Structure formats: structure tokens, C-alpha cells
Amino acid sequence: MISIHTPPQATDLGDVRVANRAVVLRHVRRHAPCSRADIAAHTGLNKATVSSLVTELIDSRLLRETGLTENRVGRPATMLVLDGAPYAGLGLQIGADELVVVAVDLGGNRLLTWRRAFASAGVPAADTVQALAALARRAITRVTGQGRSVLGLTVGVPGLVDTDEAVPLAPALGWRAVPLAAELRRALREPGFPVGVDTDANLAVLAEQRHGAHAGAADLVHLTGGHALGAGVVSGGRLLRGARGHAGEIGHVPLDPAGPRCACGRRGCLAALTGVDAVVRRVLPDADQDGPIVDYLPELDRVQALARAGDDAVLDGLAEVGRHLGHGVSVLANLLDPQVVVVGGHLATLAPWLLPAARAELAARTLAPGGCQLEASTLGAAATALGGATAALATVEAGRLPAA
């Protein structure tokens, strides 16, 4: 074993206090209602430190007291829960045929979920930025009108996002080198709170880990649906980003060299075999006879109706897509060994007909015994926006107090 000795470093007491605030907030979020003594006992912080931190967090309206409880040994204790009512985070999502905005408070309660029909793949990036800004302004007006301060906004994009929060490439949108964060800040006229950008998959897996059926899982993958397929990966409790922030592009892993051409220019990518446009064209050959499909939601409704009615051609097509999906998920399972892979978007919508074939293919192609679970997300079509709103609150959850 190689051991590297690092000389002792001076400790910044301010940083220690920030970290301790985060510990207290995290404990209350997971175990509320709880008392100061509970926090001290379970976090290892001494009682005086906990008392000081709790007072500070109550003054900042991040925690609040809910009264006394007598259902315990000893004297009654004052119980604490998250407050955060004066604050909100916003998340925006660019979907195949819609834009979505979600606002949440610090406790994860949804304050609003709005959608706007928008064919993002067919318009210039500048038009998408203006549409995002208009939707964000409406949400900001609603949230601030309720007496809340917006702490941040995060946008989820189906493409690559670099460390400057620009989008170097998003094949499903036809984007190259779009400085999205900078352009959105400009469109919002420098709003006074952070504006961030991340991949739709990273934000969706954040929502999944916080709010989904497998909340708290340390090894979790969320596979997005839509035109593009991305994998948001939590490994060992941490989001896996890669050296340049481009981890998770499972949609462009080639599975069939003779398969259909992908938006990236290659053939047989997972996205070209299981993306929403691929699914609709596979099971509804007449879907685009009147021109390019702009809104996929009605087509997905048709697919579900035919599948429920037992249409053999549709069921066979969905089973074939499911096998491709299982093949793609097996790559993730063999490489990352997650506890569970959760599928979202149209893959979750069509899960009753896709997942049986996908699970069989996954089991056949996974080396390790036992494999991993493959499930449909329970968060609905706004998972990325929900994750974006959650990410927008990350600074406060990390122990930084909101600006006065």
C-alpha cells in the first residue's frame, strides 16, 4: 500500500462552522422532528456547539421549533424541524417538446411545477434561452410574490456541460458551444442569485437520491428519457462527473453498428435505438407521414393505448426496444455495479411494456451474480427540474447562510 504523508494544515474556524451547520441541517432533514440533544448524540458535536448552531439557524429561518415532546426519558425537549419557508430554489429543464420549471423550499416541498410546450430541437439556442428566461421570470415573480427569496436557479440540458457551465455539444438540440449560463444570466438581467447549468441526467439523479423511491441509495443511476439518453451516476454517495464533467453519456455508446443513425452522426447508439423518437418510429410507422413530429406526448399516448389493447405489432416493437435498453443498462451494471438503475422520461411512461424484456436482457448480459435492480422512476416528467431546484439550494444545505 502506498501511503502519502501530507503536512498538517491550518484549520479555518469559519470553514469548520460552515461544515458543522451542514451536519446539523442534514441531520434535521433526515430525522425531524428532533431535539438539540438528539443532534449532539448522533453527530458527535458537543451540546454547546449544537445549541449555538441551532440558534444561528433559527435566526436565519432555516430551522424552527415545533414545541415540546414528552415521549422521551427525562425532561421534555423542544423539537426542531426544517423551516426554509422564506427561501426557494428554481430548476429548469429542456425536454424533447417542453420546458419545465419547478420551485421547491428547503424541505423539498414543491411550490410550483409549470410546463410550456416548446419544440427545443427545432429552434436556435438563442430562442431557447429567451423562452427559458420568460418561464423563469414568471416563476420568480410568483415565488417572490409569496414573500420568498430565490437562492438560485439551475438548468438541466440534454448534452455535455463543461466546467464553465457552457454546453459544448448537445446533439439532440443541435447545439454547439452555447455559453448557456452566461446567456441566461444576461437574459435575466443579472438576477442577483446564482444561475447554474448541469446535465439533465446529473440533476435527475440528484432528485432521485433526495426525493425518489430509492432516496439515500449510495450507488444509483438515473437513465433519462427523451431524444437523448444520459446517465446520472451516484457512486459511493457522490455524483460521478469525470475529469471534464462529461461522465454519463451512455446514450452515445454504440450497440449495433448496422443500426439507425444517431443525432451524433454515428450508427446504432443506445439513443438511436431507445430514444423517444426511435420508439415512436419503431412502433408507429405512420407517425411522421404528415411531416416531422414536433410534440411526442400525443404519440406516446397512442403507443400506450395500443399496448393496453394488446396490439401485437406494438408489443413486439416495445419488447425489441426493451431488449436494447437492457443491453445498454448492462454496460452500466458491469462497469459501475449500482444498487439500482432508474429510468425516467418516456422510458418510465412505457415501463410496463419495456422493462420485462429489458430486465431479461440485463440479467443475461450482467456478469456479477444477483445483478442490479432496474426500475421506473416515480418522480414523473419533471425529475430534472426538481433536481435543478434542489441543486439551487446546495449552498445553504452545505452550511452557508443566506445573504441578509
GROMACS .gro file of C-alpha atoms in nm:
model
  404
    1MET     CA    1   0.000   0.000   0.000
    2ILE     CA    2   0.128   0.343  -0.093
    3SER     CA    3   0.100   0.599   0.184
    4ILE     CA    4   0.138   0.970   0.116
    5HIS     CA    5   0.211   1.196   0.410
    6THR     CA    6   0.051   1.540   0.395
    7PRO     CA    7   0.187   1.804   0.633
    8PRO     CA    8  -0.069   1.937   0.880
    9GLN     CA    9  -0.267   2.235   0.752
   10ALA     CA   10  -0.407   2.525   0.949
   11THR     CA   11  -0.781   2.494   1.006
   12ASP     CA   12  -1.010   2.781   0.916
   13LEU     CA   13  -1.257   2.802   1.205
   14GLY     CA   14  -1.511   2.966   0.975
   15ASP     CA   15  -1.497   2.666   0.743
   16VAL     CA   16  -1.541   2.433   1.040
   17ARG     CA   17  -1.853   2.621   1.146
   18VAL     CA   18  -1.993   2.605   0.794
   19ALA     CA   19  -1.931   2.229   0.785
   20ASN     CA   20  -2.095   2.187   1.126
   21ARG     CA   21  -2.400   2.383   1.013
   22ALA     CA   22  -2.431   2.145   0.720
   23VAL     CA   23  -2.414   1.848   0.958
   24VAL     CA   24  -2.694   1.991   1.170
   25LEU     CA   25  -2.915   2.073   0.871
   26ARG     CA   26  -2.860   1.728   0.720
   27HIS     CA   27  -2.948   1.556   1.049
   28VAL     CA   28  -3.267   1.758   1.092
   29ARG     CA   29  -3.371   1.697   0.731
   30ARG     CA   30  -3.335   1.322   0.776
   31HIS     CA   31  -3.463   1.284   1.132
   32ALA     CA   32  -3.703   1.570   1.206
   33PRO     CA   33  -3.859   1.632   1.444
   34CYS     CA   34  -3.554   1.604   1.668
   35SER     CA   35  -3.409   1.785   1.965
   36ARG     CA   36  -3.077   1.958   2.022
   37ALA     CA   37  -2.974   1.665   2.241
   38ASP     CA   38  -3.063   1.422   1.960
   39ILE     CA   39  -2.842   1.616   1.720
   40ALA     CA   40  -2.549   1.617   1.962
   41ALA     CA   41  -2.585   1.246   2.038
   42HIS     CA   42  -2.598   1.138   1.673
   43THR     CA   43  -2.348   1.378   1.513
   44GLY     CA   44  -2.071   1.383   1.773
   45LEU     CA   45  -2.090   1.762   1.809
   46ASN     CA   46  -2.088   1.883   2.166
   47LYS     CA   47  -2.407   2.028   2.314
   48ALA     CA   48  -2.278   2.385   2.337
   49THR     CA   49  -2.178   2.383   1.968
   50VAL     CA   50  -2.515   2.239   1.867
   51SER     CA   51  -2.701   2.498   2.074
   52SER     CA   52  -2.504   2.783   1.915
   53LEU     CA   53  -2.553   2.648   1.563
   54VAL     CA   54  -2.926   2.587   1.613
   55THR     CA   55  -2.973   2.942   1.743
   56GLU     CA   56  -2.797   3.075   1.434
   57LEU     CA   57  -3.005   2.858   1.201
   58ILE     CA   58  -3.330   2.960   1.372
   59ASP     CA   59  -3.232   3.327   1.340
   60SER     CA   60  -3.172   3.269   0.967
   61ARG     CA   61  -3.511   3.091   0.943
   62LEU     CA   62  -3.355   2.766   0.829
   63LEU     CA   63  -3.481   2.577   1.136
   64ARG     CA   64  -3.782   2.631   1.358
   65GLU     CA   65  -3.903   2.495   1.689
   66THR     CA   66  -4.227   2.298   1.694
   67GLY     CA   67  -4.293   2.277   2.067
   68LEU     CA   68  -4.220   2.022   2.338
   69THR     CA   69  -4.237   1.647   2.335
   70GLU     CA   70  -4.278   1.437   2.649
   71ASN     CA   71  -4.249   1.099   2.479
   72ARG     CA   72  -3.892   1.050   2.598
   73VAL     CA   73  -3.683   0.979   2.907
   74GLY     CA   74  -3.612   1.283   3.122
   75ARG     CA   75  -3.736   1.637   3.080
   76PRO     CA   76  -3.949   1.735   2.779
   77ALA     CA   77  -3.740   1.862   2.487
   78THR     CA   78  -3.802   2.132   2.231
   79MET     CA   79  -3.820   1.972   1.888
   80LEU     CA   80  -3.675   2.111   1.567
   81VAL     CA   81  -3.775   2.084   1.201
   82LEU     CA   82  -3.651   2.247   0.882
   83ASP     CA   83  -3.802   2.585   0.811
   84GLY     CA   84  -3.666   2.750   0.500
   85ALA     CA   85  -4.008   2.894   0.423
   86PRO     CA   86  -3.859   3.231   0.318
   87TYR     CA   87  -3.639   3.063   0.057
   88ALA     CA   88  -3.682   2.878  -0.270
   89GLY     CA   89  -3.469   2.712  -0.535
   90LEU     CA   90  -3.569   2.702  -0.902
   91GLY     CA   91  -3.497   2.428  -1.153
   92LEU     CA   92  -3.549   2.444  -1.529
   93GLN     CA   93  -3.546   2.155  -1.774
   94ILE     CA   94  -3.518   2.143  -2.152
   95GLY     CA   95  -3.724   1.847  -2.269
   96ALA     CA   96  -3.795   1.694  -2.609
   97ASP     CA   97  -4.108   1.901  -2.660
   98GLU     CA   98  -4.147   2.115  -2.349
   99LEU     CA   99  -3.974   2.338  -2.099
  100VAL     CA  100  -4.040   2.278  -1.729
  101VAL     CA  101  -3.980   2.489  -1.419
  102VAL     CA  102  -4.005   2.365  -1.060
  103ALA     CA  103  -3.966   2.561  -0.736
  104VAL     CA  104  -3.900   2.392  -0.402
  105ASP     CA  105  -3.836   2.512  -0.050
  106LEU     CA  106  -3.559   2.389   0.176
  107GLY     CA  107  -3.770   2.098   0.297
  108GLY     CA  108  -3.819   1.974  -0.059
  109ASN     CA  109  -4.182   2.085  -0.078
  110ARG     CA  110  -4.285   2.177  -0.431
  111LEU     CA  111  -4.407   2.535  -0.456
  112LEU     CA  112  -4.489   2.518  -0.826
  113THR     CA  113  -4.446   2.298  -1.133
  114TRP     CA  114  -4.511   2.466  -1.467
  115ARG     CA  115  -4.471   2.339  -1.823
  116ARG     CA  116  -4.456   2.518  -2.154
  117ALA     CA  117  -4.487   2.338  -2.488
  118PHE     CA  118  -4.165   2.406  -2.679
  119ALA     CA  119  -4.001   2.217  -2.968
  120SER     CA  120  -3.645   2.269  -2.843
  121ALA     CA  121  -3.483   2.055  -3.112
  122GLY     CA  122  -3.614   2.274  -3.391
  123VAL     CA  123  -3.515   2.626  -3.282
  124PRO     CA  124  -3.191   2.822  -3.241
  125ALA     CA  125  -3.025   2.816  -2.899
  126ALA     CA  126  -3.088   3.190  -2.857
  127ASP     CA  127  -3.464   3.134  -2.886
  128THR     CA  128  -3.448   2.859  -2.625
  129VAL     CA  129  -3.261   3.092  -2.388
  130GLN     CA  130  -3.530   3.357  -2.428
  131ALA     CA  131  -3.805   3.101  -2.365
  132LEU     CA  132  -3.624   2.973  -2.055
  133ALA     CA  133  -3.582   3.328  -1.928
  134ALA     CA  134  -3.951   3.407  -1.978
  135LEU     CA  135  -4.056   3.095  -1.788
  136ALA     CA  136  -3.803   3.169  -1.512
  137ARG     CA  137  -3.925   3.528  -1.475
  138ARG     CA  138  -4.283   3.408  -1.427
  139ALA     CA  139  -4.170   3.163  -1.158
  140ILE     CA  140  -3.954   3.426  -0.986
  141THR     CA  141  -4.248   3.667  -0.979
  142ARG     CA  142  -4.473   3.400  -0.826
  143VAL     CA  143  -4.220   3.292  -0.562
  144THR     CA  144  -4.115   3.643  -0.459
  145GLY     CA  145  -4.481   3.748  -0.452
  146GLN     CA  146  -4.527   3.486  -0.180
  147GLY     CA  147  -4.258   3.656   0.030
  148ARG     CA  148  -3.977   3.413  -0.055
  149SER     CA  149  -3.625   3.485  -0.176
  150VAL     CA  150  -3.487   3.285  -0.466
  151LEU     CA  151  -3.149   3.139  -0.366
  152GLY     CA  152  -3.055   3.004  -0.706
  153LEU     CA  153  -3.161   2.858  -1.039
  154THR     CA  154  -3.020   2.553  -1.219
  155VAL     CA  155  -3.096   2.442  -1.576
  156GLY     CA  156  -3.077   2.081  -1.694
  157VAL     CA  157  -2.961   2.023  -2.054
  158PRO     CA  158  -2.963   1.700  -2.261
  159GLY     CA  159  -2.598   1.731  -2.364
  160LEU     CA  160  -2.245   1.795  -2.241
  161VAL     CA  161  -2.184   2.069  -1.984
  162ASP     CA  162  -1.832   2.193  -1.913
  163THR     CA  163  -1.679   2.346  -1.601
  164ASP     CA  164  -1.777   2.697  -1.720
  165GLU     CA  165  -2.141   2.583  -1.737
  166ALA     CA  166  -2.142   2.615  -2.114
  167VAL     CA  167  -2.277   2.347  -2.347
  168PRO     CA  168  -2.004   2.236  -2.590
  169LEU     CA  169  -2.231   1.982  -2.757
  170ALA     CA  170  -2.596   1.879  -2.735
  171PRO     CA  171  -2.674   1.668  -3.045
  172ALA     CA  172  -3.043   1.628  -2.959
  173LEU     CA  173  -3.081   2.007  -2.959
  174GLY     CA  174  -2.844   2.079  -3.247
  175TRP     CA  175  -2.628   2.291  -3.014
  176ARG     CA  176  -2.253   2.352  -3.026
  177ALA     CA  177  -2.053   2.583  -2.800
  178VAL     CA  178  -2.351   2.754  -2.630
  179PRO     CA  179  -2.248   2.959  -2.320
  180LEU     CA  180  -2.583   2.883  -2.160
  181ALA     CA  181  -2.525   3.005  -1.804
  182ALA     CA  182  -2.381   3.336  -1.920
  183GLU     CA  183  -2.657   3.391  -2.177
  184LEU     CA  184  -2.933   3.306  -1.931
  185ARG     CA  185  -2.787   3.540  -1.668
  186ARG     CA  186  -2.781   3.811  -1.933
  187ALA     CA  187  -3.140   3.738  -2.038
  188LEU     CA  188  -3.247   3.761  -1.673
  189ARG     CA  189  -3.050   4.086  -1.635
  190GLU     CA  190  -2.810   3.952  -1.374
  191PRO     CA  191  -3.076   3.838  -1.126
  192GLY     CA  192  -2.872   3.862  -0.804
  193PHE     CA  193  -2.864   3.487  -0.734
  194PRO     CA  194  -2.653   3.206  -0.886
  195VAL     CA  195  -2.760   3.067  -1.224
  196GLY     CA  196  -2.615   2.724  -1.291
  197VAL     CA  197  -2.624   2.463  -1.567
  198ASP     CA  198  -2.580   2.085  -1.545
  199THR     CA  199  -2.672   1.781  -1.749
  200ASP     CA  200  -3.031   1.667  -1.727
  201ALA     CA  201  -2.910   1.326  -1.607
  202ASN     CA  202  -2.700   1.467  -1.321
  203LEU     CA  203  -2.991   1.673  -1.194
  204ALA     CA  204  -3.236   1.385  -1.234
  205VAL     CA  205  -3.021   1.151  -1.027
  206LEU     CA  206  -2.990   1.423  -0.761
  207ALA     CA  207  -3.370   1.440  -0.747
  208GLU     CA  208  -3.386   1.061  -0.738
  209GLN     CA  209  -3.143   1.035  -0.448
  210ARG     CA  210  -3.323   1.303  -0.249
  211HIS     CA  211  -3.690   1.254  -0.336
  212GLY     CA  212  -3.731   0.927  -0.525
  213ALA     CA  213  -3.829   0.574  -0.428
  214HIS     CA  214  -3.460   0.492  -0.370
  215ALA     CA  215  -3.374   0.807  -0.175
  216GLY     CA  216  -3.049   0.775   0.014
  217ALA     CA  217  -2.905   0.500  -0.208
  218ALA     CA  218  -2.526   0.529  -0.223
  219ASP     CA  219  -2.490   0.367  -0.567
  220LEU     CA  220  -2.764   0.478  -0.800
  221VAL     CA  221  -2.806   0.555  -1.171
  222HIS     CA  222  -3.086   0.756  -1.333
  223LEU     CA  223  -3.119   0.698  -1.707
  224THR     CA  224  -3.304   0.986  -1.869
  225GLY     CA  225  -3.561   0.957  -2.145
  226GLY     CA  226  -3.627   1.189  -2.437
  227HIS     CA  227  -3.434   1.243  -2.760
  228ALA     CA  228  -3.104   1.191  -2.578
  229LEU     CA  229  -3.027   0.935  -2.309
  230GLY     CA  230  -2.785   1.029  -2.034
  231ALA     CA  231  -2.686   0.851  -1.715
  232GLY     CA  232  -2.667   1.043  -1.390
  233VAL     CA  233  -2.443   0.835  -1.166
  234VAL     CA  234  -2.412   0.842  -0.788
  235SER     CA  235  -2.126   0.616  -0.678
  236GLY     CA  236  -2.028   0.577  -0.316
  237GLY     CA  237  -2.273   0.854  -0.228
  238ARG     CA  238  -2.110   1.107  -0.465
  239LEU     CA  239  -2.209   1.234  -0.807
  240LEU     CA  240  -1.969   1.095  -1.068
  241ARG     CA  241  -1.867   1.376  -1.304
  242GLY     CA  242  -1.541   1.266  -1.467
  243ALA     CA  243  -1.228   1.469  -1.540
  244ARG     CA  244  -1.405   1.728  -1.758
  245GLY     CA  245  -1.758   1.688  -1.626
  246HIS     CA  246  -1.869   1.472  -1.919
  247ALA     CA  247  -1.933   1.139  -1.746
  248GLY     CA  248  -2.258   0.956  -1.811
  249GLU     CA  249  -2.303   0.984  -2.190
  250ILE     CA  250  -2.437   0.629  -2.216
  251GLY     CA  251  -2.673   0.736  -2.494
  252HIS     CA  252  -2.383   0.750  -2.739
  253VAL     CA  253  -2.241   0.409  -2.661
  254PRO     CA  254  -2.276   0.213  -2.990
  255LEU     CA  255  -2.466  -0.114  -2.953
  256ASP     CA  256  -2.543  -0.203  -3.316
  257PRO     CA  257  -2.304  -0.092  -3.596
  258ALA     CA  258  -2.578  -0.158  -3.852
  259GLY     CA  259  -2.842   0.026  -3.653
  260PRO     CA  260  -3.012   0.358  -3.727
  261ARG     CA  261  -2.812   0.679  -3.749
  262CYS     CA  262  -2.792   0.880  -3.427
  263ALA     CA  263  -2.808   1.259  -3.392
  264CYS     CA  264  -2.435   1.248  -3.312
  265GLY     CA  265  -2.365   1.109  -3.661
  266ARG     CA  266  -2.279   0.753  -3.560
  267ARG     CA  267  -2.490   0.443  -3.608
  268GLY     CA  268  -2.656   0.218  -3.355
  269CYS     CA  269  -2.609   0.431  -3.043
  270LEU     CA  270  -2.833   0.350  -2.749
  271ALA     CA  271  -3.016   0.682  -2.801
  272ALA     CA  272  -3.084   0.593  -3.166
  273LEU     CA  273  -3.236   0.262  -3.054
  274THR     CA  274  -3.432   0.369  -2.745
  275GLY     CA  275  -3.479   0.750  -2.760
  276VAL     CA  276  -3.835   0.879  -2.774
  277ASP     CA  277  -3.821   0.943  -3.149
  278ALA     CA  278  -3.678   0.595  -3.209
  279VAL     CA  279  -3.952   0.433  -3.003
  280VAL     CA  280  -4.234   0.620  -3.177
  281ARG     CA  281  -4.097   0.547  -3.524
  282ARG     CA  282  -4.042   0.181  -3.437
  283VAL     CA  283  -4.395   0.113  -3.312
  284LEU     CA  284  -4.592   0.378  -3.506
  285PRO     CA  285  -4.457   0.369  -3.864
  286ASP     CA  286  -4.717   0.622  -3.974
  287ALA     CA  287  -4.630   0.878  -3.704
  288ASP     CA  288  -4.434   1.113  -3.929
  289GLN     CA  289  -4.625   1.067  -4.254
  290ASP     CA  290  -4.758   1.423  -4.227
  291GLY     CA  291  -4.416   1.574  -4.154
  292PRO     CA  292  -4.166   1.587  -3.868
  293ILE     CA  293  -4.302   1.509  -3.523
  294VAL     CA  294  -4.298   1.819  -3.303
  295ASP     CA  295  -4.495   1.700  -2.999
  296TYR     CA  296  -4.427   1.343  -2.886
  297LEU     CA  297  -4.677   1.338  -2.599
  298PRO     CA  298  -4.980   1.252  -2.817
  299GLU     CA  299  -4.777   0.982  -2.991
  300LEU     CA  300  -4.680   0.828  -2.658
  301ASP     CA  301  -5.048   0.830  -2.561
  302ARG     CA  302  -5.124   0.636  -2.880
  303VAL     CA  303  -4.848   0.385  -2.804
  304GLN     CA  304  -4.985   0.326  -2.453
  305ALA     CA  305  -5.342   0.286  -2.580
  306LEU     CA  306  -5.237   0.031  -2.842
  307ALA     CA  307  -5.019  -0.157  -2.593
  308ARG     CA  308  -5.306  -0.177  -2.343
  309ALA     CA  309  -5.530  -0.306  -2.621
  310GLY     CA  310  -5.283  -0.586  -2.691
  311ASP     CA  311  -5.171  -0.473  -3.038
  312ASP     CA  312  -4.916  -0.739  -3.136
  313ALA     CA  313  -4.703  -0.516  -3.359
  314VAL     CA  314  -4.676  -0.251  -3.087
  315LEU     CA  315  -4.599  -0.505  -2.815
  316ASP     CA  316  -4.330  -0.667  -3.032
  317GLY     CA  317  -4.177  -0.327  -3.105
  318LEU     CA  318  -4.170  -0.229  -2.739
  319ALA     CA  319  -4.014  -0.563  -2.646
  320GLU     CA  320  -3.740  -0.501  -2.903
  321VAL     CA  321  -3.675  -0.153  -2.762
  322GLY     CA  322  -3.673  -0.308  -2.414
  323ARG     CA  323  -3.401  -0.553  -2.519
  324HIS     CA  324  -3.186  -0.266  -2.648
  325LEU     CA  325  -3.249  -0.084  -2.319
  326GLY     CA  326  -3.143  -0.389  -2.117
  327HIS     CA  327  -2.827  -0.419  -2.329
  328GLY     CA  328  -2.739  -0.056  -2.257
  329VAL     CA  329  -2.812  -0.088  -1.886
  330SER     CA  330  -2.591  -0.399  -1.869
  331VAL     CA  331  -2.295  -0.179  -1.970
  332LEU     CA  332  -2.368   0.043  -1.670
  333ALA     CA  333  -2.423  -0.256  -1.441
  334ASN     CA  334  -2.099  -0.430  -1.537
  335LEU     CA  335  -1.896  -0.110  -1.518
  336LEU     CA  336  -2.040   0.060  -1.209
  337ASP     CA  337  -2.216  -0.212  -1.006
  338PRO     CA  338  -2.503   0.014  -0.892
  339GLN     CA  339  -2.772  -0.094  -0.648
  340VAL     CA  340  -3.042   0.024  -0.887
  341VAL     CA  341  -3.081   0.181  -1.230
  342VAL     CA  342  -3.391   0.400  -1.254
  343VAL     CA  343  -3.532   0.503  -1.592
  344GLY     CA  344  -3.720   0.827  -1.646
  345GLY     CA  345  -3.899   1.019  -1.919
  346HIS     CA  346  -4.068   0.813  -2.191
  347LEU     CA  347  -3.887   0.503  -2.062
  348ALA     CA  348  -4.079   0.534  -1.735
  349THR     CA  349  -4.404   0.609  -1.921
  350LEU     CA  350  -4.369   0.287  -2.123
  351ALA     CA  351  -4.210   0.086  -1.841
  352PRO     CA  352  -4.487  -0.180  -1.815
  353TRP     CA  353  -4.402  -0.298  -2.168
  354LEU     CA  354  -4.029  -0.213  -2.185
  355LEU     CA  355  -3.895  -0.337  -1.853
  356PRO     CA  356  -3.982  -0.710  -1.871
  357ALA     CA  357  -3.767  -0.755  -2.184
  358ALA     CA  358  -3.508  -0.510  -2.053
  359ARG     CA  359  -3.469  -0.699  -1.724
  360ALA     CA  360  -3.428  -1.031  -1.905
  361GLU     CA  361  -3.160  -0.884  -2.132
  362LEU     CA  362  -2.988  -0.720  -1.836
  363ALA     CA  363  -2.978  -1.049  -1.644
  364ALA     CA  364  -2.836  -1.232  -1.948
  365ARG     CA  365  -2.560  -0.975  -2.002
  366THR     CA  366  -2.461  -0.895  -1.641
  367LEU     CA  367  -2.158  -1.083  -1.513
  368ALA     CA  368  -2.195  -1.044  -1.137
  369PRO     CA  369  -2.447  -1.276  -0.967
  370GLY     CA  370  -2.760  -1.104  -0.847
  371GLY     CA  371  -2.723  -0.818  -1.093
  372CYS     CA  372  -2.886  -0.484  -1.017
  373GLN     CA  373  -3.244  -0.362  -0.997
  374LEU     CA  374  -3.398  -0.192  -1.299
  375GLU     CA  375  -3.696   0.024  -1.206
  376ALA     CA  376  -3.910   0.308  -1.339
  377SER     CA  377  -3.877   0.648  -1.174
  378THR     CA  378  -4.168   0.762  -0.959
  379LEU     CA  379  -4.081   1.131  -0.998
  380GLY     CA  380  -4.260   1.193  -1.326
  381ALA     CA  381  -4.154   1.404  -1.621
  382ALA     CA  382  -4.016   1.692  -1.410
  383ALA     CA  383  -3.736   1.498  -1.238
  384THR     CA  384  -3.459   1.708  -1.394
  385ALA     CA  385  -3.625   2.036  -1.297
  386LEU     CA  386  -3.682   1.905  -0.945
  387GLY     CA  387  -3.313   1.815  -0.925
  388GLY     CA  388  -3.223   2.159  -1.055
  389ALA     CA  389  -3.428   2.326  -0.783
  390THR     CA  390  -3.265   2.101  -0.524
  391ALA     CA  391  -2.919   2.184  -0.659
  392ALA     CA  392  -3.000   2.555  -0.638
  393LEU     CA  393  -3.030   2.517  -0.260
  394ALA     CA  394  -2.698   2.333  -0.229
  395THR     CA  395  -2.502   2.632  -0.095
  396VAL     CA  396  -2.738   2.671   0.201
  397GLU     CA  397  -2.752   2.296   0.259
  398ALA     CA  398  -2.372   2.299   0.266
  399GLY     CA  399  -2.387   2.533   0.564
  400ARG     CA  400  -2.359   2.878   0.405
  401LEU     CA  401  -2.614   3.117   0.548
  402PRO     CA  402  -2.839   3.301   0.302
  403ALA     CA  403  -2.741   3.660   0.229
  404ALA     CA  404  -2.926   3.902   0.452
   0.00000   0.00000   0.00000
